mmCIF file of C-alpha atoms and ligand atoms in Angstrom:
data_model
loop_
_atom_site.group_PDB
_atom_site.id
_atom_site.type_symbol
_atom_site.label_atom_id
_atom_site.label_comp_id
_atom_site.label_asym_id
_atom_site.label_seq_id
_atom_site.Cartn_x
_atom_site.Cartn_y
_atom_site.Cartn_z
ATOM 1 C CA UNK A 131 11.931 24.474 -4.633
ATOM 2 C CA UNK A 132 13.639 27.571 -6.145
ATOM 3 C CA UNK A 133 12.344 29.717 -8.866
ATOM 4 C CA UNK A 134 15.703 29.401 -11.264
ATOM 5 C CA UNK A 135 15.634 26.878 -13.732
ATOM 6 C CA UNK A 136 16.539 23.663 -13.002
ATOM 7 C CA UNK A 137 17.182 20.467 -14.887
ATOM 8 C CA UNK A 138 15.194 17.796 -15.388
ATOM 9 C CA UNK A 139 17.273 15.593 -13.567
ATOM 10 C CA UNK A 140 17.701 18.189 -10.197
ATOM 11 C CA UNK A 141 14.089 18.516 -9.992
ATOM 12 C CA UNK A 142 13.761 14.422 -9.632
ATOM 13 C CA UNK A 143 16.134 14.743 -6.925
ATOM 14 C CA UNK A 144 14.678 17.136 -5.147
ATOM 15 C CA UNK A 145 11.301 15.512 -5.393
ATOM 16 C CA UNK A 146 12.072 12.398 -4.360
ATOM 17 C CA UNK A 147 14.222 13.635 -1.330
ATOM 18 C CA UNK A 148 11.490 14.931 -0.292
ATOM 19 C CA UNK A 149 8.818 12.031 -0.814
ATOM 20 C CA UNK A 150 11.396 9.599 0.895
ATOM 21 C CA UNK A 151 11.267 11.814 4.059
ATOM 22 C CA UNK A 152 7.632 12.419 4.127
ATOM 23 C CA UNK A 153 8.113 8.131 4.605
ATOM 24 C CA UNK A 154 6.493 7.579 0.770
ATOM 25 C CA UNK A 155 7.863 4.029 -0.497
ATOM 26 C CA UNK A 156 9.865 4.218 -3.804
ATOM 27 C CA UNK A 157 9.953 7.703 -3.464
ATOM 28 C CA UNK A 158 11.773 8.194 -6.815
ATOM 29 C CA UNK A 159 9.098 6.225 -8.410
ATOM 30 C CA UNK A 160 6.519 8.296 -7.456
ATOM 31 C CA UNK A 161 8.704 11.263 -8.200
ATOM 32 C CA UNK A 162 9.509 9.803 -11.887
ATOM 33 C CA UNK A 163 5.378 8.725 -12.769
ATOM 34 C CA UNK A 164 4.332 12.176 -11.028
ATOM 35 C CA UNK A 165 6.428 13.929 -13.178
ATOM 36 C CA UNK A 166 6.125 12.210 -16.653
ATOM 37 C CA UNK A 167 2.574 12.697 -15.964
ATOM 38 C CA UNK A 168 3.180 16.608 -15.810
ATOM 39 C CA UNK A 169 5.301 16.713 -18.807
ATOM 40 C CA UNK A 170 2.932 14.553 -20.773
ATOM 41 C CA UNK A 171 5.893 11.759 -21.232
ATOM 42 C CA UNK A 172 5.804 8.020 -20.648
ATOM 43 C CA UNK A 173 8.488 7.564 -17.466
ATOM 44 C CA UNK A 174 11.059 5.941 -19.132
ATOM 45 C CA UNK A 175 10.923 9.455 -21.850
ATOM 46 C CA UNK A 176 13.028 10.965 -18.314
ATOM 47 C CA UNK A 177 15.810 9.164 -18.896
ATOM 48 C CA UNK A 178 16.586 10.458 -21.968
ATOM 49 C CA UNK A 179 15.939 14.208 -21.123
ATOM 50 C CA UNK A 180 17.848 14.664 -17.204
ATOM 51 C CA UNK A 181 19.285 17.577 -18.907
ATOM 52 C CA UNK A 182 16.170 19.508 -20.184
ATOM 53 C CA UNK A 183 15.516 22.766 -18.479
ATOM 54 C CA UNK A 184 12.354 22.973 -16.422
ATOM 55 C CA UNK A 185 10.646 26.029 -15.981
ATOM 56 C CA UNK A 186 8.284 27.468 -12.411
ATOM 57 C CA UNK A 187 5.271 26.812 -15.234
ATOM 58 C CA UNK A 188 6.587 22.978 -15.184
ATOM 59 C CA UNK A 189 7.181 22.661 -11.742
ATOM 60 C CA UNK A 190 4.709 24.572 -10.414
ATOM 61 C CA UNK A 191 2.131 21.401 -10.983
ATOM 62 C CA UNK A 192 4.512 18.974 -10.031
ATOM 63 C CA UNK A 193 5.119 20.689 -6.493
ATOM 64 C CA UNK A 194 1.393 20.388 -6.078
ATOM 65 C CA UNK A 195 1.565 16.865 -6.737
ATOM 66 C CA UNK A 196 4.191 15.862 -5.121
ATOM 67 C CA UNK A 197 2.899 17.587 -1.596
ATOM 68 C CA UNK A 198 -0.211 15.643 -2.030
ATOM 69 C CA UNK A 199 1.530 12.468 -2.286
ATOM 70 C CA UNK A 200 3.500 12.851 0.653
ATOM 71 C CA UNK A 201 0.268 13.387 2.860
ATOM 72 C CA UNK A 202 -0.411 10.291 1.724
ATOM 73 C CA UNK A 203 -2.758 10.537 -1.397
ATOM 74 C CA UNK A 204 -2.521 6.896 -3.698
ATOM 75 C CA UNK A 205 -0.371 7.915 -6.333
ATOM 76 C CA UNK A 206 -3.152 6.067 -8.557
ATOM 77 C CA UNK A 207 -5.447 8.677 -7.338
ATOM 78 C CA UNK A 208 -2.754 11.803 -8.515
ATOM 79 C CA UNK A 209 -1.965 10.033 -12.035
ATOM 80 C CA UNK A 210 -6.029 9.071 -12.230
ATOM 81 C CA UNK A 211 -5.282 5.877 -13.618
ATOM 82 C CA UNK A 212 -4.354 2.069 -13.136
ATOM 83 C CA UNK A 213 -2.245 -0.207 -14.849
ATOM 84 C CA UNK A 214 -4.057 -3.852 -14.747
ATOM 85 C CA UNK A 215 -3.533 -6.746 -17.063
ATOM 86 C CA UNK A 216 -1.742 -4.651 -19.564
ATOM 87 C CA UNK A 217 -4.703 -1.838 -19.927
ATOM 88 C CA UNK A 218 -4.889 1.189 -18.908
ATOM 89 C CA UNK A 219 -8.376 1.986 -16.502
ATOM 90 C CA UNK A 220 -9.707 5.078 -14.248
ATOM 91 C CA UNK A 221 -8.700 4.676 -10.778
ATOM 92 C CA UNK A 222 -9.993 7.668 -7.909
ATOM 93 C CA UNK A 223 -11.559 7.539 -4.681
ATOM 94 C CA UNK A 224 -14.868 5.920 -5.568
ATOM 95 C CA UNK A 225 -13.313 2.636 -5.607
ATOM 96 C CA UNK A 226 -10.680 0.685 -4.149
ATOM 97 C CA UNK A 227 -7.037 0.947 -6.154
ATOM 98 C CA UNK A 228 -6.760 -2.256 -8.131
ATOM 99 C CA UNK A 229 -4.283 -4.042 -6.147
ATOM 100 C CA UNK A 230 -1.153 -6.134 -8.643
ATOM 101 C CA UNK A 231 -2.561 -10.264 -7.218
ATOM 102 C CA UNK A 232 -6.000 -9.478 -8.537
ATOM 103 C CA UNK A 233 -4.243 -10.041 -12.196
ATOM 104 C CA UNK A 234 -3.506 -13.707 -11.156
ATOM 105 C CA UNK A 235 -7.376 -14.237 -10.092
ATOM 106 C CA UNK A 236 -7.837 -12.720 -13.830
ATOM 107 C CA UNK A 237 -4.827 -15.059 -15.000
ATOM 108 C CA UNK A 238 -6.233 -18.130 -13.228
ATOM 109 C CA UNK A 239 -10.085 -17.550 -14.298
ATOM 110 C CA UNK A 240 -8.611 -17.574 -17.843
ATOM 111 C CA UNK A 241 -7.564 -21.402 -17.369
ATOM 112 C CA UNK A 242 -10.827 -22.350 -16.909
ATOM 113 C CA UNK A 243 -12.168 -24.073 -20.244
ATOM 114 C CA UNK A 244 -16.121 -23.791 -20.187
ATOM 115 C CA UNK A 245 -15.606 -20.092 -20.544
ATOM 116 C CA UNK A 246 -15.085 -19.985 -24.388
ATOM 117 C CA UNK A 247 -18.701 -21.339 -25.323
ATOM 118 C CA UNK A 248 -21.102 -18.615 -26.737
ATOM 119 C CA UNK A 249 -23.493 -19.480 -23.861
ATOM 120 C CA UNK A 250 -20.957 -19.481 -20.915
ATOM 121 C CA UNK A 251 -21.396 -16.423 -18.307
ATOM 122 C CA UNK A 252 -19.813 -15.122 -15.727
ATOM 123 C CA UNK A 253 -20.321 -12.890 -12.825
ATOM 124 C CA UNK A 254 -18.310 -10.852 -11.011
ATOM 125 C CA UNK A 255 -19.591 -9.437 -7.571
ATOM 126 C CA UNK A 256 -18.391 -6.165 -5.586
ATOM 127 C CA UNK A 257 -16.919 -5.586 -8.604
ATOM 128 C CA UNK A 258 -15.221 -1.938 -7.610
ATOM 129 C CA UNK A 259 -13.880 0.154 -10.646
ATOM 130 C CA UNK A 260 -14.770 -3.148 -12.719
ATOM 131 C CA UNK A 261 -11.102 -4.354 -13.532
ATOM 132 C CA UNK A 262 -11.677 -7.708 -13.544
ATOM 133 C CA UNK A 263 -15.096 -8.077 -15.712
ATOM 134 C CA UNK A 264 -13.876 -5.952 -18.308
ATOM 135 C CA UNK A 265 -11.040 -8.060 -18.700
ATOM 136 C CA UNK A 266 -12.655 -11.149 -18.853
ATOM 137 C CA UNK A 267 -14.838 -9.492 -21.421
ATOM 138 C CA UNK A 268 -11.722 -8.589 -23.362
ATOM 139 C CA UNK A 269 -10.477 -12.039 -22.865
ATOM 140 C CA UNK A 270 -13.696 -13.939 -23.389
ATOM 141 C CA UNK A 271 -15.576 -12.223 -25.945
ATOM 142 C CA UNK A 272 -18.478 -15.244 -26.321
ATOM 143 C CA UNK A 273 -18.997 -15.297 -22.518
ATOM 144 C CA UNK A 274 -22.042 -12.843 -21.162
ATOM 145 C CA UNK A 275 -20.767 -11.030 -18.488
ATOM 146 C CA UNK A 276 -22.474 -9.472 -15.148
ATOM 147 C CA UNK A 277 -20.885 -7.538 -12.537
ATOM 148 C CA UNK A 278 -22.278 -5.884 -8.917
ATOM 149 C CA UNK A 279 -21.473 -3.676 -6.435
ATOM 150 C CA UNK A 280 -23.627 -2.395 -3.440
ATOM 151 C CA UNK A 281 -21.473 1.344 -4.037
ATOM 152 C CA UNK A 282 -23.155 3.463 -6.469
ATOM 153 C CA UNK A 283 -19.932 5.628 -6.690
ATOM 154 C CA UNK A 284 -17.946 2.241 -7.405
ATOM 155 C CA UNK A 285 -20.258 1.304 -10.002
ATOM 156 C CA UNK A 286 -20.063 4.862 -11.685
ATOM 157 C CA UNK A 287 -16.409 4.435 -12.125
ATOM 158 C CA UNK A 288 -16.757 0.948 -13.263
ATOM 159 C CA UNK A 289 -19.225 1.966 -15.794
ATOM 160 C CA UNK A 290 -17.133 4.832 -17.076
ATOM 161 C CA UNK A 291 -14.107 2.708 -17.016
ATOM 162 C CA UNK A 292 -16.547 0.670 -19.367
ATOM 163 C CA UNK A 293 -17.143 3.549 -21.949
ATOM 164 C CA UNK A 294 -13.256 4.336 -21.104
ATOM 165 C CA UNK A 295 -11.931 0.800 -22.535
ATOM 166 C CA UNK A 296 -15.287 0.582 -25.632
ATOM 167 C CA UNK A 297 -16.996 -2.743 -23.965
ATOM 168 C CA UNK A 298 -20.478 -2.403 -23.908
ATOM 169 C CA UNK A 299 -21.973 -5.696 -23.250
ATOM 170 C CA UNK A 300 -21.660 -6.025 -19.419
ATOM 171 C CA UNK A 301 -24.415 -5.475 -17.535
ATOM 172 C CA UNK A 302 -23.862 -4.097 -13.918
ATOM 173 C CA UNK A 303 -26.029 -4.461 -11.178
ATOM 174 C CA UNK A 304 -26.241 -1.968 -7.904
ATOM 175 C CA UNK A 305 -26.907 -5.029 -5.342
ATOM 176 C CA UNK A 306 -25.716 -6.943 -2.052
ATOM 177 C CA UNK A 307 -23.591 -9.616 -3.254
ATOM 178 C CA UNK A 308 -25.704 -11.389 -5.718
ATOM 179 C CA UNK A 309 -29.654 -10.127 -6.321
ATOM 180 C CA UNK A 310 -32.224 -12.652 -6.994
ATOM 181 C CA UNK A 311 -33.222 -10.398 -9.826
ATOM 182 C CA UNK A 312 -30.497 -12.117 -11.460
ATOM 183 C CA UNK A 313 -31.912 -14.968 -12.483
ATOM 184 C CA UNK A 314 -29.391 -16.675 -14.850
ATOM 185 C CA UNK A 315 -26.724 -19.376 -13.469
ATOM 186 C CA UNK A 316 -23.022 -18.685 -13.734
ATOM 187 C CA UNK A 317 -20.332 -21.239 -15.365
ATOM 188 C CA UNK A 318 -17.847 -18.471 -13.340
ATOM 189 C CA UNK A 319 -18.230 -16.128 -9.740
ATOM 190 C CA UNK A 320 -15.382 -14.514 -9.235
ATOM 191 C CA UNK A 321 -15.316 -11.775 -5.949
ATOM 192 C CA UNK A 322 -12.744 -9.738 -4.396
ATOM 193 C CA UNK A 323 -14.746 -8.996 -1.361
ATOM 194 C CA UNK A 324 -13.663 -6.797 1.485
ATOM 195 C CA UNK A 325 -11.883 -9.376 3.771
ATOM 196 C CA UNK A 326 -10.272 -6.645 6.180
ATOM 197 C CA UNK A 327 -11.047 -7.207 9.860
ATOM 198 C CA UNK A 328 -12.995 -4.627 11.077
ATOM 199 C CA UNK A 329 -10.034 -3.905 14.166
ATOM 200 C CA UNK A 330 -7.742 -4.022 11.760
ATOM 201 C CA UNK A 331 -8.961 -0.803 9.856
ATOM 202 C CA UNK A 332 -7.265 1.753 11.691
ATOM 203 C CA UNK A 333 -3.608 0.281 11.479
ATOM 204 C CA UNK A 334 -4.016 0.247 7.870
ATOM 205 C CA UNK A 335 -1.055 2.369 5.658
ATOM 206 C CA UNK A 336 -1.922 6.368 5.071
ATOM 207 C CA UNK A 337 -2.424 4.686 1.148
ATOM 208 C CA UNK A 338 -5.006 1.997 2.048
ATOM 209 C CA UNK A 339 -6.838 4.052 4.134
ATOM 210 C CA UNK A 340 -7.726 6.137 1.276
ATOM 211 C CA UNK A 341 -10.123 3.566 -0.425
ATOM 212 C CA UNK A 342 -14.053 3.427 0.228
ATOM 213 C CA UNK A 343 -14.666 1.442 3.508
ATOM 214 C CA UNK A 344 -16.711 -0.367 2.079
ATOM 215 C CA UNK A 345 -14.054 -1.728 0.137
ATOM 216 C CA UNK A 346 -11.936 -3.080 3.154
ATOM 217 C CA UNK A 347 -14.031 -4.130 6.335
ATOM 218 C CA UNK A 348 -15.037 -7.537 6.034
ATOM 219 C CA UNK A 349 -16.977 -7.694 9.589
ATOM 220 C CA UNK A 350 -14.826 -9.020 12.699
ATOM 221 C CA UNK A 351 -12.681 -11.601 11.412
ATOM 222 C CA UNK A 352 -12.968 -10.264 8.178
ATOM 223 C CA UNK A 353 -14.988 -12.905 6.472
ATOM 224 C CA UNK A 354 -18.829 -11.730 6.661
ATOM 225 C CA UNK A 355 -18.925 -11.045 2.831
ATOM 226 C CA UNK A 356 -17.345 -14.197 2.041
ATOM 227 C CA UNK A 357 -19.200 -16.585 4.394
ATOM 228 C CA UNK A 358 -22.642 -15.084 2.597
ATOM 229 C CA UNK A 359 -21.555 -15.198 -0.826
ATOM 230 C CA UNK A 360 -20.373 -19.027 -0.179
ATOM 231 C CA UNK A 361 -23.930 -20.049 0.099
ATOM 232 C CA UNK A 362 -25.281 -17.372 -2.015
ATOM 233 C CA UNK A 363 -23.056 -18.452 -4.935
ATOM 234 C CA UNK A 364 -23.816 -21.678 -4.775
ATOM 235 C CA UNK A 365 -26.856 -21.550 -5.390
ATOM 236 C CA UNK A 366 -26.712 -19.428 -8.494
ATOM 237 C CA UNK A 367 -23.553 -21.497 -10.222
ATOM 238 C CA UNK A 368 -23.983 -24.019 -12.903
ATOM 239 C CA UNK A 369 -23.145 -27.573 -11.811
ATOM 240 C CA UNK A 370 -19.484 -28.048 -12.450
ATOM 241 C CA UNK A 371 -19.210 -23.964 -12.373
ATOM 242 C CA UNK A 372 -16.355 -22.303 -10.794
ATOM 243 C CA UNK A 373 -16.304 -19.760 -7.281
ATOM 244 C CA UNK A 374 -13.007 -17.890 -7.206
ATOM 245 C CA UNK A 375 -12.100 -16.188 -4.480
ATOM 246 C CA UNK A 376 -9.279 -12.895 -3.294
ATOM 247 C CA UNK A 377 -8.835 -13.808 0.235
ATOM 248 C CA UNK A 378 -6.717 -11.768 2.859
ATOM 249 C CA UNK A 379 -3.153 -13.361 4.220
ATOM 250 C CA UNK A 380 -4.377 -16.247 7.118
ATOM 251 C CA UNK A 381 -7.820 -17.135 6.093
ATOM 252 C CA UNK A 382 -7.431 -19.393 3.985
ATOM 253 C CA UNK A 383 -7.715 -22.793 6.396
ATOM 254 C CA UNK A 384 -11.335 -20.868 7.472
ATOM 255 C CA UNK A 385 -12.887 -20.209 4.072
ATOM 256 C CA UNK A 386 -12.053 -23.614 2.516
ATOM 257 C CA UNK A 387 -13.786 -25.254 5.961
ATOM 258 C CA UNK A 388 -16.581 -22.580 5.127
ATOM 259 C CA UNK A 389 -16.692 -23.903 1.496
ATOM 260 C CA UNK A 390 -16.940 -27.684 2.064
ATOM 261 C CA UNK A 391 -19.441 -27.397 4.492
ATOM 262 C CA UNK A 392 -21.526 -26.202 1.795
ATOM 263 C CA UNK A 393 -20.500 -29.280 -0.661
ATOM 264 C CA UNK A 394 -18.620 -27.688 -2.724
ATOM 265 C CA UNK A 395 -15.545 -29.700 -4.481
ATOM 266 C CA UNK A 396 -12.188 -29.313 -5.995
ATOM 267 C CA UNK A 397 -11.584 -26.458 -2.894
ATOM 268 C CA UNK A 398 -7.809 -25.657 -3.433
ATOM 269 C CA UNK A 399 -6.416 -22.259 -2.406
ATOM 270 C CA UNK A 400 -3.751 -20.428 -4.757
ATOM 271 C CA UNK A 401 -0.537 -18.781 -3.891
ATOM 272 C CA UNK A 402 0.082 -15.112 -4.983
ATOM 273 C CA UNK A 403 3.532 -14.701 -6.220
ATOM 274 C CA UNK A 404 4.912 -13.817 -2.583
ATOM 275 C CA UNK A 405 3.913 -17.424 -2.092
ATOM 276 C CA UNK A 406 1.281 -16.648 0.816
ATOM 277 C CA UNK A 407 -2.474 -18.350 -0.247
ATOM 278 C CA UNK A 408 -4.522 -15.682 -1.742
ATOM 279 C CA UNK A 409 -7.260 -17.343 -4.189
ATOM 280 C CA UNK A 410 -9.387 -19.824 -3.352
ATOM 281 C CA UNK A 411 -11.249 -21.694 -5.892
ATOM 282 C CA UNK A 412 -13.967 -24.556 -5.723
ATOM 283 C CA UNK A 413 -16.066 -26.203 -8.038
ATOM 284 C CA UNK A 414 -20.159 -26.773 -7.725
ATOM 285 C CA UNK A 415 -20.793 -30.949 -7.648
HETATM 286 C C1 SAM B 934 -11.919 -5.142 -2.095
HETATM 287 S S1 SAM B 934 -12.972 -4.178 -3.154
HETATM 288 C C2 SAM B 934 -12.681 -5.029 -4.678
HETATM 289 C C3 SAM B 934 -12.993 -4.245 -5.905
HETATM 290 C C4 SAM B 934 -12.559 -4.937 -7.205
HETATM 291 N N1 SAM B 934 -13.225 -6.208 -7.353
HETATM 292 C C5 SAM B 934 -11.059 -5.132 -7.240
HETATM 293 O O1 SAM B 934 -10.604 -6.274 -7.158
HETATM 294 O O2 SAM B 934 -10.328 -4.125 -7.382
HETATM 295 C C6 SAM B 934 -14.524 -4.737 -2.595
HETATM 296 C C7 SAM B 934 -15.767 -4.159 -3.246
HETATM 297 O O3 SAM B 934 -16.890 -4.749 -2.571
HETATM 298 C C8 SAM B 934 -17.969 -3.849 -2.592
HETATM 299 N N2 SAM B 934 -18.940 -4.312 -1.594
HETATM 300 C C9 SAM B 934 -18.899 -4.172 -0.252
HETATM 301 N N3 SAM B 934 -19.972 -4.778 0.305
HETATM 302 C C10 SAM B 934 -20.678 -5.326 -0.708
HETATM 303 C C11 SAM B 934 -21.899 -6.088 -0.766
HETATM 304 N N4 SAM B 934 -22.569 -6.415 0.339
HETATM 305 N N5 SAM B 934 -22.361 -6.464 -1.975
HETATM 306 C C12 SAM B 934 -21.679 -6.124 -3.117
HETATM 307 N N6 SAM B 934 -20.533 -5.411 -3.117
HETATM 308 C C13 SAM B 934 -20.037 -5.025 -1.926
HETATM 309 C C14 SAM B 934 -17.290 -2.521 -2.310
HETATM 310 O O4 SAM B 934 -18.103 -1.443 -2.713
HETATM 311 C C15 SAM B 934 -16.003 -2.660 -3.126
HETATM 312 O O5 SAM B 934 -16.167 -2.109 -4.416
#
């Protein structure tokens, strides 16, 4: 990029030209949020300034920026925050990027009626940067909510995303899947668990591959986590209690087989909005 000023609108250009070749998706997308976020604006604020002048001090950041993203850093990561469920939380490399279906595991958990009593709780487990607790606490103020992850680092960014958003009544546990230190029974479990195949890892895009591994590998087929916290969970859910699951595309036929052999009922899996079966929920007898 040249030293002489240049508009608003040629810098966007020039950013995203150069995004798109480095083989970013939406490359003007990335270009627009990178650059509102140096100029302090909200993206759509562009539009109505293409013509403003920007200065080397301006696009001096946004150069830096930009050359990260097209190594491949998250733009989440760059911008430092998430969009999810209409609030704004932390997002960086402790924890995996919220990904858009997990709102519709929020979205369906919020059907569920036995989650409005004052003495209704609800867990979440690997809980990440804590996106979906803190919105069910938002959502369901009389529930008691838990939440765990085996990642310190996760948890650190879930708690601060805690502090971040002003909830203070979720306790978070640093655990594999569910500790027996917990000793309460849940009307709700909901996990996103890593449900990568391990062989599948490496093919992953330059974006995935910058969350935690611990976030993605899910053991050979992908289902390790999940086949333990079947069993695990239902043991610690209330009778008529609810297990809702974020499963990867093609596993659903194997986890609902994995579900009824341990007597669950009322095993249906979900479609995400591309249509492919992403949730899976079941009920305790
Ligand atoms: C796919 S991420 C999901 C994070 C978050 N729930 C979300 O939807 O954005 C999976 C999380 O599982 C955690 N994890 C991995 N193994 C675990 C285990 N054995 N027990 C608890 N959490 C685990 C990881 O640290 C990671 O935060």
């Amino acid at each position: 990029m040249a030293t002489a000023m240049m508009s608003l609108l040629e810098v966007l250009k020039g950013a995203s030209e150069f995004l798109g070749k480095q083989g970013v998706e939406s490359p003007r997308l990335n270009a627009e949020h990178l650059l509102a976020h140096v100029l302090g604006l909200k993206r759509m604020d562009l539009y109505l300034q293409f013509d403003r002048p920007l200065g080397e001090s301006e696009r001096a950041p946004l150069r830096d920026l930009i050359r990260k993203r097209g190594t491949g850093i998250p733009l989440q990561h760059l911008l430092g925050t998430v969009e999810f469920c209409g609030r704004t939380f932390k997002s960086d490399s402790r924890a995996l990027i919220p990904r858009p279906e997990t709102e519709q595991l929020v979205e369906r958990a919020l059907t569920y009626t036995n989650l409005s009593s004052p003495t209704s709780s609800i867990l979440d487990v690997a809980t990440g940067s804590g996106i979906i607790p803190l919105t069910l606490a938002f959502e369901r103020p009389e529930a008691s909510v838990t939440a765990t992850d085996i990642s310190p680092e996760a948890l650190s960014l879930a708690r601060e995303n805690a502090v971040l958003l002003g909830v203070d009544r979720i306790s978070f546990h640093e655990a594999d899947l569910i500790p027996e230190s917990l000793n309460a029974s849940f009307d709700l479990i909901t996990a996103n668990l890593p449900y990568i195949p391990s062989a599948e890892i490496p093919i992953l895009s330059r974006e995935v591959q910058n969350d935690p591994l611990l976030a993605l590998d899910g053991g050979t087929d992908g289902l390790d986590l999940i086949r333990r916290l079947a069993l695990l969970a239902y043991e610690r859910l209330s009778p008529g209690g609810h297990l809702l699951l974020e499963i990867g595309i093609d596993q659903s036929e194997e986890v609902m087989k994995c579900l009824a052999g341990h007597n669950y009922r009322d095993i249906v899996a979900l479609p995400d909005y591309q249509g492919i079966p992403r949730f899976i929920e079941a009920v305790k007898q």
